Every structure is written in structure tokens, then in C-alpha cells.
mmCIF file of N, CA and C and ligand atoms in Angstrom:
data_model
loop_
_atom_site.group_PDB
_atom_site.id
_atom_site.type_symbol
_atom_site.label_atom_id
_atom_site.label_comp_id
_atom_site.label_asym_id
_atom_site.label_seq_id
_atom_site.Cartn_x
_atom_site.Cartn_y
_atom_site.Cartn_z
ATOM 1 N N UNK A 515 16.755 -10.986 15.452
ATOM 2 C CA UNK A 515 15.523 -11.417 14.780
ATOM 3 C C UNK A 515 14.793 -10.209 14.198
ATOM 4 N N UNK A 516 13.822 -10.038 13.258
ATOM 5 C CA UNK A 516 13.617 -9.657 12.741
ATOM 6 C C UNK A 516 12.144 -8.403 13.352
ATOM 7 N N UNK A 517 11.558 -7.767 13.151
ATOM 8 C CA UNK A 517 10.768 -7.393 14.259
ATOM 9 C C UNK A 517 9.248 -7.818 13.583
ATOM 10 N N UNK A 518 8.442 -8.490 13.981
ATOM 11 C CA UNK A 518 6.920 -8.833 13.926
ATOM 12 C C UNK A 518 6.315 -7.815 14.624
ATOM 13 N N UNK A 519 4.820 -8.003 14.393
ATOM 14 C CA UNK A 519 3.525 -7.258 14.759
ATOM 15 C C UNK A 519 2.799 -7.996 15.567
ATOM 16 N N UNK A 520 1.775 -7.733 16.341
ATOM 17 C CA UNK A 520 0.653 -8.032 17.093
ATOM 18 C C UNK A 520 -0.227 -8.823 15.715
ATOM 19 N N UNK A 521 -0.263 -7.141 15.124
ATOM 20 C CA UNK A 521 -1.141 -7.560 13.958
ATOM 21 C C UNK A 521 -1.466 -6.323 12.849
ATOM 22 N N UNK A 522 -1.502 -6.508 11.481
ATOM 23 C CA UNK A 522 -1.290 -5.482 10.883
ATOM 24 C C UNK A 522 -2.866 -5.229 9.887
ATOM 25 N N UNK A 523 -3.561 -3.968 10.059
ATOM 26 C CA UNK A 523 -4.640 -3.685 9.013
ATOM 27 C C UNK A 523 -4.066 -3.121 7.486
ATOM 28 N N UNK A 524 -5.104 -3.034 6.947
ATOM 29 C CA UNK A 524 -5.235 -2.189 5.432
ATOM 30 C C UNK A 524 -4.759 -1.408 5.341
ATOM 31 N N UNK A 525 -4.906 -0.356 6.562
ATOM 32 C CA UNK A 525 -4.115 1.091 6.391
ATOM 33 C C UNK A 525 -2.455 0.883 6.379
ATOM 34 N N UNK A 526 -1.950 -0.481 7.172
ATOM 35 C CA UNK A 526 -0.799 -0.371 7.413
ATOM 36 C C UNK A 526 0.135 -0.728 6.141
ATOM 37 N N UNK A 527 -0.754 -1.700 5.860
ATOM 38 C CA UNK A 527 -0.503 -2.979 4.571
ATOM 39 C C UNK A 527 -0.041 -1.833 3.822
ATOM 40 N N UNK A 528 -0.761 -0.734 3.114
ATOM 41 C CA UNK A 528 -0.920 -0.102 2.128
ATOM 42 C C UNK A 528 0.326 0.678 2.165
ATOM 43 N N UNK A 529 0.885 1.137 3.486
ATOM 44 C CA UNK A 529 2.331 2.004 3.020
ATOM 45 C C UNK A 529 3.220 1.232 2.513
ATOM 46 N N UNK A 530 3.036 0.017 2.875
ATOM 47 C CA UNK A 530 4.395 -0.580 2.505
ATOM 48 C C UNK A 530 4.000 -1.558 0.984
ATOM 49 N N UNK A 531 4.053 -0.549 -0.387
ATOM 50 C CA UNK A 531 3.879 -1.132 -1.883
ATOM 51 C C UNK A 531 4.906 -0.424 -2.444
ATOM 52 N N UNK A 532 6.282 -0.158 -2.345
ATOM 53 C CA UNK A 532 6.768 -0.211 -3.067
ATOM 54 C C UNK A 532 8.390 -0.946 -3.126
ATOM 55 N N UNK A 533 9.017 -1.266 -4.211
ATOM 56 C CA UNK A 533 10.240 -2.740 -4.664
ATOM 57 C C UNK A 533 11.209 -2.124 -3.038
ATOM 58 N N UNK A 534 11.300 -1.266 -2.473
ATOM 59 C CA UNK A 534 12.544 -1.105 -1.357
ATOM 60 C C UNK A 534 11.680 -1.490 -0.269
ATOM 61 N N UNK A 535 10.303 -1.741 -0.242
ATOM 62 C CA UNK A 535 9.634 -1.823 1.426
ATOM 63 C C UNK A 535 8.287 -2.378 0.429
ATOM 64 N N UNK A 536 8.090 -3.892 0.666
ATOM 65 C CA UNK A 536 6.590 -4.325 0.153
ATOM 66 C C UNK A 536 6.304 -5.466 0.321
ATOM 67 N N UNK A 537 5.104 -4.635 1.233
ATOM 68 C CA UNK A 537 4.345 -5.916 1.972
ATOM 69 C C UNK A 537 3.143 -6.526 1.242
ATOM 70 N N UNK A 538 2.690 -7.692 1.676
ATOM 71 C CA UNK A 538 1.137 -8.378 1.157
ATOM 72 C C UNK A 538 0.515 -9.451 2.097
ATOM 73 N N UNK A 539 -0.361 -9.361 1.299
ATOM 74 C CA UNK A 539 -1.043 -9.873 2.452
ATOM 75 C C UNK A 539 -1.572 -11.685 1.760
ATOM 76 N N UNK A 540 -1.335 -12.502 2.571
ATOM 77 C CA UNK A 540 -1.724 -13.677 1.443
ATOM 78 C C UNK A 540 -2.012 -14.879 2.885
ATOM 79 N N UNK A 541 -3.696 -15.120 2.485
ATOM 80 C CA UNK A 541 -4.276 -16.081 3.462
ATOM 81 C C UNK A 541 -4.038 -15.398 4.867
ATOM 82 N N UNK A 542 -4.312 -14.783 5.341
ATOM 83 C CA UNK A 542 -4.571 -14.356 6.442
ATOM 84 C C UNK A 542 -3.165 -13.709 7.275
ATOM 85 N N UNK A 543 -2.079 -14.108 6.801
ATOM 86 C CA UNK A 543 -1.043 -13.038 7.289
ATOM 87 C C UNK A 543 -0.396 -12.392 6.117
ATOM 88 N N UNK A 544 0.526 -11.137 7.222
ATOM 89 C CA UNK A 544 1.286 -10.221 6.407
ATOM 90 C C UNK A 544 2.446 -10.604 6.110
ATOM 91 N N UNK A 545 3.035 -10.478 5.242
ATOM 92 C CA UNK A 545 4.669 -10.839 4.718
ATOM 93 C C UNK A 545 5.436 -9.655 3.681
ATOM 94 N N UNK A 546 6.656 -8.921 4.455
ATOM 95 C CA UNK A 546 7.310 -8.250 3.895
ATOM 96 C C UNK A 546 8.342 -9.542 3.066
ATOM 97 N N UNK A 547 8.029 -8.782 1.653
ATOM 98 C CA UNK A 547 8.739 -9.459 0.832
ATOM 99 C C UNK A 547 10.032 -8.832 0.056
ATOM 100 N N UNK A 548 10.289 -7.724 0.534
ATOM 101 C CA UNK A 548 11.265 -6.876 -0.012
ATOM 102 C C UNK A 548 12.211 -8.274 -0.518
ATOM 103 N N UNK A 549 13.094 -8.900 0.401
ATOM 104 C CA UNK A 549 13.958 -9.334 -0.187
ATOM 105 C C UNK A 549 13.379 -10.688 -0.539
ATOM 106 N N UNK A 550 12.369 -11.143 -0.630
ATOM 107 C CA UNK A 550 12.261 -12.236 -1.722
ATOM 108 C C UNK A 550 12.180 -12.147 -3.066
ATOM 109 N N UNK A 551 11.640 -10.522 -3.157
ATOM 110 C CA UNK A 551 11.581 -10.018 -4.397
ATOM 111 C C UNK A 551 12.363 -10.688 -5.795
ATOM 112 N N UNK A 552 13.578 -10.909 -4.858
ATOM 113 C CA UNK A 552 14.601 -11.347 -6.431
ATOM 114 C C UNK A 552 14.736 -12.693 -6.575
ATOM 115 N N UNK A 553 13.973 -13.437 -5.709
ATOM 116 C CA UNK A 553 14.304 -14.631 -5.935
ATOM 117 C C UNK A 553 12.493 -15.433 -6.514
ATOM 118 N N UNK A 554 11.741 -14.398 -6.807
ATOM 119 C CA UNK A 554 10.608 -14.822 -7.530
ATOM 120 C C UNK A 554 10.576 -15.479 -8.284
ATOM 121 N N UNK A 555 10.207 -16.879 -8.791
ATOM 122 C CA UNK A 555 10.701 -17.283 -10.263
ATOM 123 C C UNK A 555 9.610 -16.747 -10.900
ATOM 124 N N UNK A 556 8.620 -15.588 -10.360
ATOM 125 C CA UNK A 556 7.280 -15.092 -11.491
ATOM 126 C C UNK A 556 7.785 -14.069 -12.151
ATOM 127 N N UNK A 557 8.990 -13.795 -11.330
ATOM 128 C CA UNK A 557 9.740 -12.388 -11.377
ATOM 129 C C UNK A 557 8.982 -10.950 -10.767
ATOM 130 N N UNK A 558 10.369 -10.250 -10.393
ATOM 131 C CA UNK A 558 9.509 -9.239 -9.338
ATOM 132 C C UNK A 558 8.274 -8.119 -9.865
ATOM 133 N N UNK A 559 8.314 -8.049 -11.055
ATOM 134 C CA UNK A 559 6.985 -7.198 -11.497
ATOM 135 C C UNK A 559 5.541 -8.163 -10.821
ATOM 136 N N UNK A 560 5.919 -9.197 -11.530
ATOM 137 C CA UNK A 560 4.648 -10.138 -11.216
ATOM 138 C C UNK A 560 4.036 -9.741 -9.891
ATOM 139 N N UNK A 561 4.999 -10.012 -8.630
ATOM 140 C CA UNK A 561 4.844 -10.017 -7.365
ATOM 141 C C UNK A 561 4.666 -8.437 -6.901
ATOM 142 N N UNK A 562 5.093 -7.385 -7.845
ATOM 143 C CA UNK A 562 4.742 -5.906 -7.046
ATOM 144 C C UNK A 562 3.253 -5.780 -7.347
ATOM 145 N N UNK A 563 2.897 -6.531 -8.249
ATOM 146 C CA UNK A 563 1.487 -6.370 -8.831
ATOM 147 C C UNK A 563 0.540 -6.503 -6.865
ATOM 148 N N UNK A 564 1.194 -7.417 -5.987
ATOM 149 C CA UNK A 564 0.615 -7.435 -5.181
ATOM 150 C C UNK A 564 0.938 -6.278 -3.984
ATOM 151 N N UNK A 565 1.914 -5.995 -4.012
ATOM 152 C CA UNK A 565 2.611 -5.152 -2.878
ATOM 153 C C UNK A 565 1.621 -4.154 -1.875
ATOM 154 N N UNK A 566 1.467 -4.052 -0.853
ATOM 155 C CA UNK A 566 0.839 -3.307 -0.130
ATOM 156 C C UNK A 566 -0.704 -3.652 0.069
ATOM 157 N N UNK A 567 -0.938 -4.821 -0.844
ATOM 158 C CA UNK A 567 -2.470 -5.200 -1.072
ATOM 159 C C UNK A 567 -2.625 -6.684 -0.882
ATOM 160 N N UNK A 568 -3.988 -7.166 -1.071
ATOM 161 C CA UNK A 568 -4.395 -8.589 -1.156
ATOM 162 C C UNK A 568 -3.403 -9.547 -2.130
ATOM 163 N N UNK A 569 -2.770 -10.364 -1.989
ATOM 164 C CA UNK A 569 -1.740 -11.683 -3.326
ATOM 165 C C UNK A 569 -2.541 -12.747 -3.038
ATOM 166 N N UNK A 570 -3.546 -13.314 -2.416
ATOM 167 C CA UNK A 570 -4.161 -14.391 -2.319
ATOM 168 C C UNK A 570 -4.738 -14.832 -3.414
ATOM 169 N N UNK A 571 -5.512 -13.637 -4.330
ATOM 170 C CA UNK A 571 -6.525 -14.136 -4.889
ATOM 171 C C UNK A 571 -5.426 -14.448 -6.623
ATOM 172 N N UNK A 572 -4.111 -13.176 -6.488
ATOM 173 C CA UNK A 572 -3.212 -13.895 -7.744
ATOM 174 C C UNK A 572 -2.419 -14.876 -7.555
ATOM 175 N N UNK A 573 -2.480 -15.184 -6.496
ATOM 176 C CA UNK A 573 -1.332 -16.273 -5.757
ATOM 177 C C UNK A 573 -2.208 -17.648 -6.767
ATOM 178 N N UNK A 574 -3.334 -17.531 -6.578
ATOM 179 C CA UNK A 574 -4.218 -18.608 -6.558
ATOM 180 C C UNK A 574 -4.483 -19.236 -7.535
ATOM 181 N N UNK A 575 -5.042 -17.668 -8.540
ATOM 182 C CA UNK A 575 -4.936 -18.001 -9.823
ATOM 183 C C UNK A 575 -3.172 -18.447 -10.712
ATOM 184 N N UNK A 576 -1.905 -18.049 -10.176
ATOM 185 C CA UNK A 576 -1.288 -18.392 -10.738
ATOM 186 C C UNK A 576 -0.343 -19.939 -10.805
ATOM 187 N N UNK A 577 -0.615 -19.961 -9.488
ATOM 188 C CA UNK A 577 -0.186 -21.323 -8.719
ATOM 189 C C UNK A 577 -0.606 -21.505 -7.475
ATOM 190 N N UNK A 578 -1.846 -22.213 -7.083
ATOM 191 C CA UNK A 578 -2.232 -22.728 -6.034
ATOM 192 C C UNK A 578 -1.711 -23.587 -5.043
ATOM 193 N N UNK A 579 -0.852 -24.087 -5.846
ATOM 194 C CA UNK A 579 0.052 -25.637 -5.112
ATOM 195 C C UNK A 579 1.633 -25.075 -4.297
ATOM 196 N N UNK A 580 2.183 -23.698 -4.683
ATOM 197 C CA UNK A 580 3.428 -23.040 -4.400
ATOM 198 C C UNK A 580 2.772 -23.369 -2.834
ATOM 199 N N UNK A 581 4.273 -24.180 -2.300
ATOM 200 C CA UNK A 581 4.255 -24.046 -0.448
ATOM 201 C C UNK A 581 4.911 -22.732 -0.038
ATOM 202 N N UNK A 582 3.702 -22.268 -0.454
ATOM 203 C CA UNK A 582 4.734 -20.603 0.096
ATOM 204 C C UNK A 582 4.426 -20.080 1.936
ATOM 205 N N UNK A 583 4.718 -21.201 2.484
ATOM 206 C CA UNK A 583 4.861 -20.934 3.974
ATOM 207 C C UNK A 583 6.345 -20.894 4.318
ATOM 208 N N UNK A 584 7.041 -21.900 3.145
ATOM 209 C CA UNK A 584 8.376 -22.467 2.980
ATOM 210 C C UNK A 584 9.231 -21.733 2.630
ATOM 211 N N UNK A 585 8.541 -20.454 1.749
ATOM 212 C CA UNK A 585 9.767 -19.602 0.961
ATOM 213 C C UNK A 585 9.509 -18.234 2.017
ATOM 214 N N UNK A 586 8.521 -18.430 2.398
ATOM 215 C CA UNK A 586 8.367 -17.103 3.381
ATOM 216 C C UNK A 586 7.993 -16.846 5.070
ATOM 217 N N UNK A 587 8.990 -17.936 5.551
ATOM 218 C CA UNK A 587 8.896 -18.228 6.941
ATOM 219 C C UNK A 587 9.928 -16.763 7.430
ATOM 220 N N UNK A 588 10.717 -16.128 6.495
ATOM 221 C CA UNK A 588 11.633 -15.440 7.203
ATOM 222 C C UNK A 588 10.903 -13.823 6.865
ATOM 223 N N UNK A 589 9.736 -13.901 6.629
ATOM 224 C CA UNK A 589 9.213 -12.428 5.659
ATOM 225 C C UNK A 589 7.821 -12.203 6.737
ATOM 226 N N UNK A 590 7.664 -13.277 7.828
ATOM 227 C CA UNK A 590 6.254 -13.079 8.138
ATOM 228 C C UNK A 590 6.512 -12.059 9.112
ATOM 229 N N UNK A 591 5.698 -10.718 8.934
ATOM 230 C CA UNK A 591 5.232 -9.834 9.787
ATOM 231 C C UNK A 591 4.290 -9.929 10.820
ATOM 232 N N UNK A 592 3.294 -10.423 10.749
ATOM 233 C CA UNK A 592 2.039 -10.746 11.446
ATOM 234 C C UNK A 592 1.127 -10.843 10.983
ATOM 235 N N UNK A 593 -0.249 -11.248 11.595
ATOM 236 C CA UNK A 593 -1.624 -11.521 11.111
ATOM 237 C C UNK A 593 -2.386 -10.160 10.754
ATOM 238 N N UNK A 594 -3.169 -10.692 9.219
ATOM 239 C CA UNK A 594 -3.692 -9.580 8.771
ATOM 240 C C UNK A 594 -5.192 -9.054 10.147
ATOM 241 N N UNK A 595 -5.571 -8.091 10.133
ATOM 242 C CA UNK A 595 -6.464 -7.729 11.083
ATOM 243 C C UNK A 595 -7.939 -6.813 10.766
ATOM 244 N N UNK A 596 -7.132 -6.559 9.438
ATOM 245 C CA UNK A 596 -8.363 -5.492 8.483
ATOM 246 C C UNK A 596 -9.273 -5.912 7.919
ATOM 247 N N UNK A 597 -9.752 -4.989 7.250
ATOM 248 C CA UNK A 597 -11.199 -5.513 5.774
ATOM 249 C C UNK A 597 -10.208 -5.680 4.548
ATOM 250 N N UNK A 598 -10.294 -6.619 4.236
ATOM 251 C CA UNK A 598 -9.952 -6.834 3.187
ATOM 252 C C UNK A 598 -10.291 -6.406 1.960
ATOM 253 N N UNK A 599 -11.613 -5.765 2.135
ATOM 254 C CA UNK A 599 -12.638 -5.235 0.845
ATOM 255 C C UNK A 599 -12.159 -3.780 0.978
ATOM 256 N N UNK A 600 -11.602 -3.138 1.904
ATOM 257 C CA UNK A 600 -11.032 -1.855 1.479
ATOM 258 C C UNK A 600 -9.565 -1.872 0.991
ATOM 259 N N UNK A 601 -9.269 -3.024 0.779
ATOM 260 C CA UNK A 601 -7.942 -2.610 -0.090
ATOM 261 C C UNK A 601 -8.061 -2.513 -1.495
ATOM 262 N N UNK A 602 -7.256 -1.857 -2.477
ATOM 263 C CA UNK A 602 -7.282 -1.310 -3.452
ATOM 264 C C UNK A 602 -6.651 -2.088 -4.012
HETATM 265 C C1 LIG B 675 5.941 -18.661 -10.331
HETATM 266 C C2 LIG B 675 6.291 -18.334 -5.509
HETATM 267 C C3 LIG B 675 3.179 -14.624 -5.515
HETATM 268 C C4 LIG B 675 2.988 -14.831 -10.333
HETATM 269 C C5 LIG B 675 6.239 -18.937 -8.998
HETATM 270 C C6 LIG B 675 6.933 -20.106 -8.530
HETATM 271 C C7 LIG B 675 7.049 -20.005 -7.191
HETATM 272 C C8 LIG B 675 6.400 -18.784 -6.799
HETATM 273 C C9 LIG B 675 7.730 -20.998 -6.262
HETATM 274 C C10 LIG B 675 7.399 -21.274 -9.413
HETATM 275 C C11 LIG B 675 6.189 -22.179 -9.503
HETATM 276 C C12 LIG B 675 6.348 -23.384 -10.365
HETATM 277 O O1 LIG B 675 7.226 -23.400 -11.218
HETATM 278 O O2 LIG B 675 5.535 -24.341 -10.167
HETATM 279 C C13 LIG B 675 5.493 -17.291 -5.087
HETATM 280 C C14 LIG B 675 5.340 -16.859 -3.713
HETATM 281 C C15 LIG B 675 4.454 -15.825 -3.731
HETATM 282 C C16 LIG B 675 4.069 -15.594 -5.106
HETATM 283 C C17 LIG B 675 6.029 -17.472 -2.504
HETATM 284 C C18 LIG B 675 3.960 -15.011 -2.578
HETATM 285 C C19 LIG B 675 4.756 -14.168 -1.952
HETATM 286 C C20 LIG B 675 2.819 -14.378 -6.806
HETATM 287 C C21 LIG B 675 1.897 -13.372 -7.241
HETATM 288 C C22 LIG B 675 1.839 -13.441 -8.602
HETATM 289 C C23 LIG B 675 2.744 -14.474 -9.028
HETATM 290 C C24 LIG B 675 1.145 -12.424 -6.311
HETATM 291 C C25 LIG B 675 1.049 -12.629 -9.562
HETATM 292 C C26 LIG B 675 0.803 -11.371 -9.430
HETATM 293 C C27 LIG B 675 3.777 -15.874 -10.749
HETATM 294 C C28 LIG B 675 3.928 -16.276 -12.123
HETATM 295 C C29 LIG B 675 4.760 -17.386 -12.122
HETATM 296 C C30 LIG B 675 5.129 -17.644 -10.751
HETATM 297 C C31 LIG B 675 3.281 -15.609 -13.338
HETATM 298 C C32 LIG B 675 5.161 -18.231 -13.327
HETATM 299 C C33 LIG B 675 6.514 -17.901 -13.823
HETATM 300 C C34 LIG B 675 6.836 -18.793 -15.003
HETATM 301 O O3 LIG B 675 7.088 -19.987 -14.786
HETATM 302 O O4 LIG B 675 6.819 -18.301 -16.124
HETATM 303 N N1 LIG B 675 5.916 -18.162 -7.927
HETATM 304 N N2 LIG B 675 4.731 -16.492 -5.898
HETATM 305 N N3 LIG B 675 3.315 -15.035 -7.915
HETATM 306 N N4 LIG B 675 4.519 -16.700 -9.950
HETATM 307 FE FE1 LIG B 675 4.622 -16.576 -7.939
#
């Protein structure tokens, strides 16, 4: 299995933004998405736009209705734990 967190902050979120290691953060947990990357139908630029940072608020604006609990049951790291207002 894959290894999870307790729980992950801002500082942690933030190392992991780039296409070989990238995490986000969307509705209250973390999800390494490295390898969903290619199976984006927004395509993977779209989705690095979020990497290491907040995807909730583009998640939202781009498609609100995506069951993305469904595409990313195998990516969840753990619950976000930080400020959200210090991410960049
Ligand atoms: C399309 C999943 C994050 C931008 C889609 C679609 C899915 C999906 C299933 C197809 C939707 C449909 O046809 O109704 C996800 C998941 C995300 C995520 C699981 C979280 C990890 C994002 C983010 C952005 C984004 C953060 C923007 C920065 C787009 C765009 C499309 C799209 C622009 C439309 C592609 C097109 O049809 O031309 N995404 N998405 N997505 N996504 Fe995402």
C-alpha cells in the first residue's frame, strides 16, 4: 500500500509542485497526483497549474460536478492541516 500521512501543512504541500512528485490540495485533503497526471482529460499543464498548492478553487471554477473522490481514491495522502492563505 501506498504510504499516507497523519496529516500534511503548506510547508509540506509546497515541496511537492513539480510533473515527477505533485501534490494538491483540494477540499480539505492532500492528493499526490503524479500519476494521474496523464490521465487528466484537462491535460497535465492544466492540473500543474495546481501542484504543491490550493486546486479547489480551479477545480471549481472548471468543473464542479467532476466526482473526483472516484479518480483519486488511490492518490490520497492525508488531511490538509495548514493555512491555506499562506499558500502561493
Ligand atoms: C476536465 C478531473 C483538477 C482543468 C476534467 C475532466 C475530469 C477532470 C474528469 C472531464 C470533465 C468533463 O468532461 O465533464 C479532474 C480531477 C482534478 C482536476 C480529478 C483534481 C485532481 C483540475 C484543475 C484544473 C482543471 C486544478 C485547472 C487548473 C480542467 C479543464 C478541463 C478539465 C480545463 C476541460 C478539458 C476539456 O474538456 O477541454 N478534469 N480535474 N482540472 N479539467 Fe480537470
Amino acid at each position: 500500500a501506498k504510504k499516507t500521512l497523519p496529516a500534511v501543512d503548506e510547508e509540506e504541500l509546497a515541496k511537492h509542485c513539480v510533473r515527477e512528485d505533485c501534490w494538491i490540495h483540494l477540499f480539505g485533503n492532500v492528493y499526490d497526483v503524479t500519476a494521474y497526471l496523464d490521465f487528466h482529460p484537462g491535460g497535465v499543464d492544466e492540473l500543474m497549474r495546481a501542484s504543491g498548492r490550493d486546486a479547489t478553487a480551479l477545480f471549481n471554477q472548471y468543473h464542479p460536478w467532476v466526482n473526483y473522490d472516484n479518480f483519486l481514491k488511490s492518490c490520497y495522502v492525508g488531511k490538509f492541516c495548514g493555512d491555506l492563505s499562506k499558500l502561493k
